[in-house]
Amino acid sequence: MGRIYCIMGKSASGKDTVYKELLRRFPELKTYVMYSTRPKREGEQDGVTYHFVSDEELSAFEKAGKLIEKRVYHTMLGPWTYATVDDGQIDLSAHDYLMLATPEAYQGIRRYFGTDRVRDIYIEVEDGERLLRAIRREQLEPEPHYDEVCRRFLADQADFSEEKLREAGIGRHYENEDMGRCVSDIARDMEHDRI
């Protein structure tokens, strides 16, 4: 029976690095590329980072009954939609998957595939350190949007509140103070879960 391991965490918590390291340790895991209407950032590739689509393209998936879940964020640059689409990327009869998600997406994925098939991996970082990481990352952009960094930081405080994490059924918390230890703890728990 295949499982989907959803990595979650506030912005700049190290989710992407944890994700890449887990894929290195478990090369048999398959991945899923989500859909987004937001503009591509420097260095991102369509079909790799996200499937970058228009609102009309997402609406077509919804009309066809292929939308697993979607979220709209009202950013400083306008509304951006992120979605999980049943487009054939996931075959739980044959594989386990690793994907990045939000608590809201995690709930939609669990409803669609079943609670017994979807596992939570929540990454935590102290807020001050997380904000510094987000600012440093934004400084690398050709046109930094610090107002968006601040909006995301404040939105994450609400979106990832302990109450919302409990409501979503997210129980596995991993402190990312030391990346190597964090990844090792997650890998150990995944190995045990996959036996």
GROMACS .gro file of N, CA, C and O in nm, residues 33-40 44 46 49-55 57-58 71 73 80-85:
model
  108
   33VAL      N    1   0.449   1.721  -0.858
   33VAL     CA    2   0.467   1.862  -0.887
   33VAL      C    3   0.330   1.929  -0.880
   33VAL      O    4   0.240   1.897  -0.959
   34MET      N    5   0.315   2.024  -0.786
   34MET     CA    6   0.189   2.097  -0.769
   34MET      C    7   0.170   2.200  -0.880
   34MET      O    8   0.262   2.228  -0.957
   35TYR      N    9   0.054   2.258  -0.881
   35TYR     CA   10   0.017   2.360  -0.977
   35TYR      C   11   0.010   2.495  -0.907
   35TYR      O   12  -0.029   2.503  -0.792
   36SER      N   13   0.046   2.602  -0.980
   36SER     CA   14   0.038   2.736  -0.923
   36SER      C   15   0.015   2.839  -1.032
   36SER      O   16   0.067   2.826  -1.143
   37THR      N   17  -0.058   2.944  -0.994
   37THR     CA   18  -0.079   3.056  -1.085
   37THR      C   19   0.019   3.170  -1.057
   37THR      O   20   0.015   3.271  -1.126
   38ARG      N   21   0.106   3.152  -0.957
   38ARG     CA   22   0.200   3.260  -0.927
   38ARG      C   23   0.308   3.268  -1.033
   38ARG      O   24   0.337   3.169  -1.102
   39PRO      N   25   0.372   3.385  -1.047
   39PRO     CA   26   0.479   3.398  -1.145
   39PRO      C   27   0.602   3.315  -1.106
   39PRO      O   28   0.627   3.295  -0.987
   40LYS      N   29   0.673   3.267  -1.206
   40LYS     CA   30   0.797   3.192  -1.181
   40LYS      C   31   0.901   3.285  -1.119
   40LYS      O   32   0.914   3.400  -1.161
   44GLU      N   33   1.349   2.902  -1.144
   44GLU     CA   34   1.246   2.797  -1.139
   44GLU      C   35   1.213   2.749  -1.280
   44GLU      O   36   1.221   2.825  -1.376
   46ASP      N   37   0.919   2.538  -1.518
   46ASP     CA   38   0.783   2.487  -1.529
   46ASP      C   39   0.788   2.335  -1.534
   46ASP      O   40   0.870   2.277  -1.605
   49THR      N   41   0.952   2.291  -1.054
   49THR     CA   42   0.918   2.359  -0.929
   49THR      C   43   0.768   2.350  -0.907
   49THR      O   44   0.721   2.308  -0.801
   50TYR      N   45   0.692   2.393  -1.005
   50TYR     CA   46   0.546   2.385  -1.012
   50TYR      C   47   0.510   2.368  -1.158
   50TYR      O   48   0.591   2.393  -1.246
   51HIS      N   49   0.384   2.331  -1.181
   51HIS     CA   50   0.325   2.349  -1.313
   51HIS      C   51   0.265   2.489  -1.306
   51HIS      O   52   0.167   2.511  -1.233
   52PHE      N   53   0.326   2.584  -1.375
   52PHE     CA   54   0.278   2.722  -1.373
   52PHE      C   55   0.164   2.733  -1.474
   52PHE      O   56   0.184   2.711  -1.594
   53VAL      N   57   0.043   2.763  -1.424
   53VAL     CA   58  -0.076   2.763  -1.508
   53VAL      C   59  -0.156   2.892  -1.485
   53VAL      O   60  -0.134   2.965  -1.390
   54SER      N   61  -0.252   2.913  -1.574
   54SER     CA   62  -0.342   3.028  -1.561
   54SER      C   63  -0.463   2.989  -1.476
   54SER      O   64  -0.489   2.870  -1.452
   55ASP      N   65  -0.538   3.088  -1.432
   55ASP     CA   66  -0.662   3.063  -1.358
   55ASP      C   67  -0.759   2.981  -1.443
   55ASP      O   68  -0.829   2.893  -1.392
   57GLU      N   69  -0.684   2.758  -1.675
   57GLU     CA   70  -0.640   2.618  -1.680
   57GLU      C   71  -0.679   2.545  -1.551
   57GLU      O   72  -0.723   2.430  -1.557
   58LEU      N   73  -0.665   2.611  -1.436
   58LEU     CA   74  -0.708   2.547  -1.311
   58LEU      C   75  -0.858   2.525  -1.308
   58LEU      O   76  -0.906   2.422  -1.261
   71ARG      N   77  -0.577   2.633  -0.288
   71ARG     CA   78  -0.569   2.741  -0.192
   71ARG      C   79  -0.539   2.869  -0.267
   71ARG      O   80  -0.458   2.868  -0.359
   73TYR      N   81  -0.400   3.259  -0.213
   73TYR     CA   82  -0.332   3.351  -0.122
   73TYR      C   83  -0.339   3.491  -0.181
   73TYR      O   84  -0.306   3.510  -0.298
   80TRP      N   85  -0.265   3.450  -0.574
   80TRP     CA   86  -0.194   3.336  -0.628
   80TRP      C   87  -0.265   3.211  -0.581
   80TRP      O   88  -0.293   3.195  -0.462
   81THR      N   89  -0.293   3.120  -0.672
   81THR     CA   90  -0.357   2.994  -0.639
   81THR      C   91  -0.256   2.880  -0.648
   81THR      O   92  -0.174   2.877  -0.741
   82TYR      N   93  -0.261   2.790  -0.551
   82TYR     CA   94  -0.181   2.669  -0.550
   82TYR      C   95  -0.279   2.553  -0.545
   82TYR      O   96  -0.381   2.560  -0.476
   83ALA      N   97  -0.250   2.444  -0.617
   83ALA     CA   98  -0.346   2.334  -0.622
   83ALA      C   99  -0.276   2.200  -0.641
   83ALA      O  100  -0.167   2.191  -0.697
   84THR      N  101  -0.346   2.096  -0.595
   84THR     CA  102  -0.309   1.958  -0.620
   84THR      C  103  -0.412   1.903  -0.717
   84THR      O  104  -0.533   1.914  -0.691
   85VAL      N  105  -0.366   1.848  -0.827
   85VAL     CA  106  -0.455   1.802  -0.933
   85VAL      C  107  -0.433   1.652  -0.955
   85VAL      O  108  -0.320   1.604  -0.954
   0.00000   0.00000   0.00000
